[in-house]
Short mmCIF file of C-alpha atoms in Angstrom, two decimals:
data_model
loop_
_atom_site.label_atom_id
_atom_site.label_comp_id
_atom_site.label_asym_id
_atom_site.label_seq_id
_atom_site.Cartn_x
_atom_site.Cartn_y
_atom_site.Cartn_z
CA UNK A 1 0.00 0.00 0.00
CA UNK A 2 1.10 3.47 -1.01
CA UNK A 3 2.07 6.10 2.09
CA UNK A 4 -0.94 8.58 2.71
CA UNK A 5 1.59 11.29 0.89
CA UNK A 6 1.81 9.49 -2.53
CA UNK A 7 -1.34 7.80 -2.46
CA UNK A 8 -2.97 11.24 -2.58
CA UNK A 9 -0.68 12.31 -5.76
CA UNK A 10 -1.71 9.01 -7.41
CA UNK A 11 -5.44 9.95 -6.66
CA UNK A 12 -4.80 13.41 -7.66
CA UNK A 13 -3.31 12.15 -11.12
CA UNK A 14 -5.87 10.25 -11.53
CA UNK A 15 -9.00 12.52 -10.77
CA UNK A 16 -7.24 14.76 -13.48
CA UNK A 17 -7.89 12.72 -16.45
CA UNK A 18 -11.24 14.15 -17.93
CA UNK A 19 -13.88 11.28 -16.62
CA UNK A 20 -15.44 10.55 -13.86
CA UNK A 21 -14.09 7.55 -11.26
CA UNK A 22 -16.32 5.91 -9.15
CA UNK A 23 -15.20 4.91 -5.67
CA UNK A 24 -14.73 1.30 -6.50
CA UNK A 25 -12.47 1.66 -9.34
CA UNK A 26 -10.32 4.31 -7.43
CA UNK A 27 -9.96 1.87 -4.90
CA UNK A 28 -8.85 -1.05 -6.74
CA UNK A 29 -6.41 1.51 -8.52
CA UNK A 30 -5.22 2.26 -5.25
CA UNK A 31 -5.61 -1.01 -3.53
CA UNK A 32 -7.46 0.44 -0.73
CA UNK A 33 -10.61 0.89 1.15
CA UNK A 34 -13.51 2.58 -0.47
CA UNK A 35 -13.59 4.17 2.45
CA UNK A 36 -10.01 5.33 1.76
CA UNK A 37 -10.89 6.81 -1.11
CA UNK A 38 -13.23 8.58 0.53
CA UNK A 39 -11.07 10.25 3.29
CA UNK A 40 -8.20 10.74 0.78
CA UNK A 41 -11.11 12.98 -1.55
CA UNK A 42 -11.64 15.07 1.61
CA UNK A 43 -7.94 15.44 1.97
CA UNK A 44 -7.71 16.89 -0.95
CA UNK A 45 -10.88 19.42 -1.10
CA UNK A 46 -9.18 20.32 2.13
CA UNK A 47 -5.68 21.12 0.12
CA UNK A 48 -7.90 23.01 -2.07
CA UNK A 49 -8.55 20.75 -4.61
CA UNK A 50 -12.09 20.85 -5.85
CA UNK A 51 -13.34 17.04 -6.00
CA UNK A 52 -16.82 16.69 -7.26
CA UNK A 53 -18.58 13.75 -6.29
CA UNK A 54 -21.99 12.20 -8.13
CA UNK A 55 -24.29 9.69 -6.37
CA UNK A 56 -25.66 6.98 -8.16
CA UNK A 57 -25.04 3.80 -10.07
CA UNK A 58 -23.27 5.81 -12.76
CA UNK A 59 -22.04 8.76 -10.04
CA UNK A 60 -18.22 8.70 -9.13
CA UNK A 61 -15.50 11.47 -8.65
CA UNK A 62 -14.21 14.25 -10.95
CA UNK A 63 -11.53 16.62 -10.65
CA UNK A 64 -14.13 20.50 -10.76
CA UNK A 65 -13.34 24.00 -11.11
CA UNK A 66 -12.73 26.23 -8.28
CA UNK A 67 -12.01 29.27 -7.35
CA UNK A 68 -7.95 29.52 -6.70
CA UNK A 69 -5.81 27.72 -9.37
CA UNK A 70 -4.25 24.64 -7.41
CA UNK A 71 -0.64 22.93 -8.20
CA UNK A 72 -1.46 20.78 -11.64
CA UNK A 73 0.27 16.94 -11.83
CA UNK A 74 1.72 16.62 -15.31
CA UNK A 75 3.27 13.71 -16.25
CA UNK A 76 6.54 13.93 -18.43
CA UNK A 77 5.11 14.23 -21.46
CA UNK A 78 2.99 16.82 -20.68
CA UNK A 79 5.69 18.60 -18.70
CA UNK A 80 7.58 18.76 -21.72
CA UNK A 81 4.29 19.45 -24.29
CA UNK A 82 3.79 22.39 -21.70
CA UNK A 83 7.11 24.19 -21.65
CA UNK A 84 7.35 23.88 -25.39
CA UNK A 85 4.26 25.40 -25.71
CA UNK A 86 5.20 28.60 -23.60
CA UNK A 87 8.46 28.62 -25.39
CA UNK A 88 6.32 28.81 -28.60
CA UNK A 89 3.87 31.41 -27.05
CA UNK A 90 6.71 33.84 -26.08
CA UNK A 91 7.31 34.69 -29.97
CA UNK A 92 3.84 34.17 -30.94
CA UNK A 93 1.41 36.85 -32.81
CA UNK A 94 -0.49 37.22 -29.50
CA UNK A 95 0.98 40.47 -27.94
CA UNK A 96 1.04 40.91 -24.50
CA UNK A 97 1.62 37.24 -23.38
CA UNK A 98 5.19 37.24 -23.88
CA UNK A 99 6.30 38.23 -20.37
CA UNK A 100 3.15 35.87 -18.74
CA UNK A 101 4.62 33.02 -21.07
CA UNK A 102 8.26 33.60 -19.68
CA UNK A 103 7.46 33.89 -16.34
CA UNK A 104 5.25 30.75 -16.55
CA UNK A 105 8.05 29.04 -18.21
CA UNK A 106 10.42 29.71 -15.10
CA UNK A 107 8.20 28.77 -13.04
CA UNK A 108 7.64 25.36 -14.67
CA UNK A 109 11.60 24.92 -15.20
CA UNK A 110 12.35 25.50 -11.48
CA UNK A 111 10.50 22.17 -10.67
CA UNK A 112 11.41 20.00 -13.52
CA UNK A 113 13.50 16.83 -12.73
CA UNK A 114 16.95 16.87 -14.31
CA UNK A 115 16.01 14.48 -17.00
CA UNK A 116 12.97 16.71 -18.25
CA UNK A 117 15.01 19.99 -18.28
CA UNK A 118 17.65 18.65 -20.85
CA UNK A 119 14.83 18.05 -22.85
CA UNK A 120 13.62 21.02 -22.62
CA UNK A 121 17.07 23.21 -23.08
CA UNK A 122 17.84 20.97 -26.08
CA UNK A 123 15.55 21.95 -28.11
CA UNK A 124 15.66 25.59 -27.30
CA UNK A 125 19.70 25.10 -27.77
CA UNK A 126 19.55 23.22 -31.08
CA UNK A 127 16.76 24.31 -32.91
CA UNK A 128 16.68 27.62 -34.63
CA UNK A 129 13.51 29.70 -35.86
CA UNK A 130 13.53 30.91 -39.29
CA UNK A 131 12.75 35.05 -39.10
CA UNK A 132 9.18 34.88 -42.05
CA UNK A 133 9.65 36.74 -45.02
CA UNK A 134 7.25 39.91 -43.02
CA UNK A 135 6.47 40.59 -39.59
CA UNK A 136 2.44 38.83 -38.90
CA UNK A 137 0.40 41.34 -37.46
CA UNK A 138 -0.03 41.40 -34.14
CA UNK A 139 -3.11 40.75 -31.88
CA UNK A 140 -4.07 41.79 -28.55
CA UNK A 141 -4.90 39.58 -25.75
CA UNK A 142 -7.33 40.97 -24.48
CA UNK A 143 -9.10 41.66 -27.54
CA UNK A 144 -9.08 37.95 -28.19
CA UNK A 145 -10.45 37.50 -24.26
CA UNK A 146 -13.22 39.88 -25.14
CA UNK A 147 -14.36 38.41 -28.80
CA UNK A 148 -14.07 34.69 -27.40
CA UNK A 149 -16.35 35.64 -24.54
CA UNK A 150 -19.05 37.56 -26.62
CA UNK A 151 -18.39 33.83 -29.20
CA UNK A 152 -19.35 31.82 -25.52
CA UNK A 153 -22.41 33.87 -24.33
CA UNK A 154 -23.48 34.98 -27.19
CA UNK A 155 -23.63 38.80 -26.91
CA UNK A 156 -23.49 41.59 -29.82
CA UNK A 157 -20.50 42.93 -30.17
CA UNK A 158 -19.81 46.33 -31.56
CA UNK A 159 -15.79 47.39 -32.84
CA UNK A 160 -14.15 49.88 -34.52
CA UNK A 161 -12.84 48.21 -38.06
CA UNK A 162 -10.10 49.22 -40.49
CA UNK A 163 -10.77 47.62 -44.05
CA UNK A 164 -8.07 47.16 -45.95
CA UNK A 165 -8.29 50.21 -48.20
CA UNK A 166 -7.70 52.44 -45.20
CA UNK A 167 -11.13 53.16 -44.40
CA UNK A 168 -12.65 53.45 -41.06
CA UNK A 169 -16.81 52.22 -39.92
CA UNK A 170 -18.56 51.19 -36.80
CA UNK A 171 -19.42 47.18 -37.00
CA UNK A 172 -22.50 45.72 -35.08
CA UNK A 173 -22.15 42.27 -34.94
CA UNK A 174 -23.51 38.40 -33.48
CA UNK A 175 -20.15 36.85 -33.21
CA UNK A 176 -19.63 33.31 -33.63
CA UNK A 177 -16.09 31.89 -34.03
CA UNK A 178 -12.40 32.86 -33.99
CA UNK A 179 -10.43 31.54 -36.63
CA UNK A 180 -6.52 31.63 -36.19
CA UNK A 181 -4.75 31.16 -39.83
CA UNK A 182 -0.79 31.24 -40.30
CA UNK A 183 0.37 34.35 -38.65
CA UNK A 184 -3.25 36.41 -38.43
CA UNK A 185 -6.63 35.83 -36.64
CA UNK A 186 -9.85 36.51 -38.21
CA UNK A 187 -13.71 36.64 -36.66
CA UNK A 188 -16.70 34.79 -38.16
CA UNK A 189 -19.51 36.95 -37.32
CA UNK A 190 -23.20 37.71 -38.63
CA UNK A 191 -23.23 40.93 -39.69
CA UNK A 192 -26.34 42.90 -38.21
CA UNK A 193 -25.99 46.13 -40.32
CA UNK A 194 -25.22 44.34 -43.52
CA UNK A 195 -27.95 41.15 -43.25
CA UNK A 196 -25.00 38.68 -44.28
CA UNK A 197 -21.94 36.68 -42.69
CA UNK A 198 -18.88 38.66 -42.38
CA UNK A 199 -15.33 37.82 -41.79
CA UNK A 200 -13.02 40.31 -39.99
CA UNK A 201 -8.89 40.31 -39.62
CA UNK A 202 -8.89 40.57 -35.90
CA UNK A 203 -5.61 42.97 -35.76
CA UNK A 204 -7.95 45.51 -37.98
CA UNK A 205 -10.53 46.12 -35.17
CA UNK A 206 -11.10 47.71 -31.86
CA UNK A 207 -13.87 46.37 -29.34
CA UNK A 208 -15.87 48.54 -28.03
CA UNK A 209 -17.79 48.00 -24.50
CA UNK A 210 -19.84 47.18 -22.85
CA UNK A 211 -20.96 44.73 -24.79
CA UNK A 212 -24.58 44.15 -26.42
CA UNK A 213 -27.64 42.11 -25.53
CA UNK A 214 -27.77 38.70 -26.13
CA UNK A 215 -28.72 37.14 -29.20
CA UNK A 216 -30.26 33.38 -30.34
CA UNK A 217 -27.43 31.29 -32.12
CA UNK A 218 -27.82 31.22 -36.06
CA UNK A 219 -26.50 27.85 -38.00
CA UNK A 220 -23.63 28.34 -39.47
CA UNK A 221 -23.93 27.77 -43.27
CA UNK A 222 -20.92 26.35 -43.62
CA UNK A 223 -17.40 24.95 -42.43
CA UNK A 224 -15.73 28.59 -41.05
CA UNK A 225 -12.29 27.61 -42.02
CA UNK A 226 -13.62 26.66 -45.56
CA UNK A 227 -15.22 30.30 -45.14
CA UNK A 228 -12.00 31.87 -44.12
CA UNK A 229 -10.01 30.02 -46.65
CA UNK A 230 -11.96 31.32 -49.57
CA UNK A 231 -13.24 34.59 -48.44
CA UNK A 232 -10.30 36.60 -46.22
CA UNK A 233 -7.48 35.34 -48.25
CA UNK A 234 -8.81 35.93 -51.72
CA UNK A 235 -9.74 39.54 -50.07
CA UNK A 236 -6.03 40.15 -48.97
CA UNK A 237 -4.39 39.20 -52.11
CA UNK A 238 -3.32 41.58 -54.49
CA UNK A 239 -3.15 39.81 -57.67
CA UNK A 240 -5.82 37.33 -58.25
CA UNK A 241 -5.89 34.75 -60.80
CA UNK A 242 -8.56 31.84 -62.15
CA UNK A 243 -6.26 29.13 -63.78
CA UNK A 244 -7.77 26.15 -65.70
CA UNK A 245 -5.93 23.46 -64.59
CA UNK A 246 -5.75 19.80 -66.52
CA UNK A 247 -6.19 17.20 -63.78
CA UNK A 248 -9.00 16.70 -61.85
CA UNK A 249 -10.26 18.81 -58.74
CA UNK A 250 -8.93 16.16 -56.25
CA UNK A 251 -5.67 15.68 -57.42
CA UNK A 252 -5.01 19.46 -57.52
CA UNK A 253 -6.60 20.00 -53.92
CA UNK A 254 -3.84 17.24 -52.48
CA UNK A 255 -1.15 19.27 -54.15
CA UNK A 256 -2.20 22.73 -52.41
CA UNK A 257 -1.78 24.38 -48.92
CA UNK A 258 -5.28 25.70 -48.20
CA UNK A 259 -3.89 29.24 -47.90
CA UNK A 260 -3.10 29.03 -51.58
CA UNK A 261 -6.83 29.47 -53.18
CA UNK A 262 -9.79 27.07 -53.82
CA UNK A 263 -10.63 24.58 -56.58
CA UNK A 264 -13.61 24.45 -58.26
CA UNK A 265 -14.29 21.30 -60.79
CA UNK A 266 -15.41 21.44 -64.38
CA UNK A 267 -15.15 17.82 -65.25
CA UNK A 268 -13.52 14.81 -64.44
CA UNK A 269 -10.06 15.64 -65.70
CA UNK A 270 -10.26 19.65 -65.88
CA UNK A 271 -10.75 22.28 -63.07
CA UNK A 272 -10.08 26.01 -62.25
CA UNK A 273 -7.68 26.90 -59.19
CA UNK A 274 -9.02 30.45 -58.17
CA UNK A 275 -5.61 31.63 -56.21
CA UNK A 276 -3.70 34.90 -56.00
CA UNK A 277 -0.95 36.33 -53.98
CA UNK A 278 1.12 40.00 -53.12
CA UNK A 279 3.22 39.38 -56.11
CA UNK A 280 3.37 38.06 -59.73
CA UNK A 281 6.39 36.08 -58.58
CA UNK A 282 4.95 34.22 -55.64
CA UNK A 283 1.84 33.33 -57.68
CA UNK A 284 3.84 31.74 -60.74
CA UNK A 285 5.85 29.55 -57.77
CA UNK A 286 2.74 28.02 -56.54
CA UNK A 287 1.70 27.26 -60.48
CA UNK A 288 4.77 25.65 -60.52
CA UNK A 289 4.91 23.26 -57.97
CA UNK A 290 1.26 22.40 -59.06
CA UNK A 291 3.91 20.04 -61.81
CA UNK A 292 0.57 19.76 -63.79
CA UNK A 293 -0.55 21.46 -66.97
CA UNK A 294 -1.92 24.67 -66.45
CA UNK A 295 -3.43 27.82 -68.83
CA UNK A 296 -3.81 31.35 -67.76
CA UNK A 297 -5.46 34.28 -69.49
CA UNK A 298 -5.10 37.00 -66.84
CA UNK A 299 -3.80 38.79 -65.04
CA UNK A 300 -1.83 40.00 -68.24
CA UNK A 301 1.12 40.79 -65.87
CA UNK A 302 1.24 37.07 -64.74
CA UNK A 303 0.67 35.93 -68.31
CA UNK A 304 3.68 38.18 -69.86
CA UNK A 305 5.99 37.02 -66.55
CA UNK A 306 5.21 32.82 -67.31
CA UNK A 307 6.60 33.93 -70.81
CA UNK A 308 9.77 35.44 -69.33
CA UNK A 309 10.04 32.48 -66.91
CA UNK A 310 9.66 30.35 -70.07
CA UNK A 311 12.13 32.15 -72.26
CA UNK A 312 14.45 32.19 -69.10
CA UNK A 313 14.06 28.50 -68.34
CA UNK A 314 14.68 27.66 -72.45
CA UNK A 315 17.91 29.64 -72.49
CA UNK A 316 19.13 27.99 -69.06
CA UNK A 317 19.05 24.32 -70.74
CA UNK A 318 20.31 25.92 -74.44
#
């Protein structure tokens, strides 16, 4: 039999997977008393550990939400999932967690065993992050605290919004999802003002509070990162192009990132990729890798650069 010490870390470890234990099955876990069990759950609500209990043939103990945050049991795994994650957060897009991230992070390192911490400096030692080609925008937290609570209890929200023309309006909004894509962060919302859904780059607007009433759920007409896929990054391209493409709609979605357009079929072997980018070069890259026969009739200035690429390409292997 365990000591009372590290039976109640076992019991704790256990009462934090998400399910519920019944008595019995804690015991024989244990190899105790149910009546163990029962004085090692008070132990802990008296460490401050919230143990909910359910009566019942199907009742048995969960670990519950209270009001302080207790010490967590992580195994190593987790430990180590953990710690890269606030490594990752620390240089993230979401401003204002850096510092929270760090000091989390030294926290967590203080109390790792030896074994764990190697880990953990090893891959900040050896690893290096490649700078991107521009800065992502970059996002508040507490603006993202704010729309995921109005997404949760369902209350209009009104923000200040920057389109990407320059121009300034006043949005009235039922928000319903946050959508976080490469380096940027959009909203899913149903536009009040407008009658239609909406998607907003989250960097471009300002919340504005309080908050509105409350408003009954609409069903979402379709997948929202299909939404956001199609709709925001079509919008924040500067070149756009439809290309006819001479393989079938499956094949060329396999061959894609998401981020690069959509495909829309016209037969069994033949469909159009609508994509675009910031620049004719980017644009004939990805039409490129596609390795598939393609045709494009506009833009002209990414029609007259595939003939320079061609010319270029001819002349290298002359």
């Amino acid at each position: 039999m365990l000591e009372t010490s590290a039976r109640l870390l076992r019991l704790l470890s256990l009462l934090q997977t998400p399910r519920d234990w019944t008595g019995t099955e804690l015991a024989e876990r244990l190899e105790v008393s149910a009546r163990t069990i029962r004085n090692d759950v008070e132990r802990l609500r008296a460490l401050g550990y919230p143990v909910d209990a359910t009566r019942g043939s199907v009742g048995g103990y969960r670990l519950g939400a209270g009001a302080d945050l207790p010490p967590l049991l992580l195994d190593d795994e987790e430990a180590v999932a953990v710690a890269i994650g606030l490594r990752t957060a620390a240089g993230g897009t979401i401003a204002g967690v850096e510092e929270t991230s760090l000091r989390a992070l030294a926290k967590l390192e203080r109390v790792l065993p030896s074994r764990l911490r190697r880990r953990v400096n090893a891959l900040q030692a050896y690893t290096v992050p490649v700078p991107r080609d521009e800065p992502g925008p970059r996002v508040a937290a507490e603006t993202l605290t704010v729309l995921t609570a109005c997404c949760r209890d369902r209350e209009v929200l009104r923000f200040g919004y920057l389109t990407h023309d320059g121009s300034e309006s006043v949005r009235k909004v039922e928000p319903y999802r946050l959508v976080n894509w490469g380096r940027r962060w959009y909203l899913v919302a149903w536009d009040l003002d407008r009658g239609d859904w909406r998607t907003f780059r989250v960097d471009r607007l300002t919340p504005r509070v309080p908050t509105g009433p409350r408003f009954t759920a609409r069903e979402l007409p379709e997948d929202v990162t299909d939404r956001v896929r199609r709709g925001v990054s079509s919008a924040a391209w500067r070149y756009r192009a439809e290309v006819t493409v001479h393989a079938s709609a499956e094949e060329v979605t396999a061959r894609i990132n998401p981020a690069v357009g959509t495909v829309e079929a016209v037969d069994a072997n033949t469909c159009v990729l609508h994509t675009g980018a910031d620049t004719i070069e980017t644009m004939a890259v990805h039409l490129g890798l596609l390795n598939l026969p393609f045709r494009v009739t506009e833009p002209p200035q990414l029609v007259d650069y595939l003939r320079e690429l061609a010319d270029r390409y001819r002349d290298a292997t002359g």
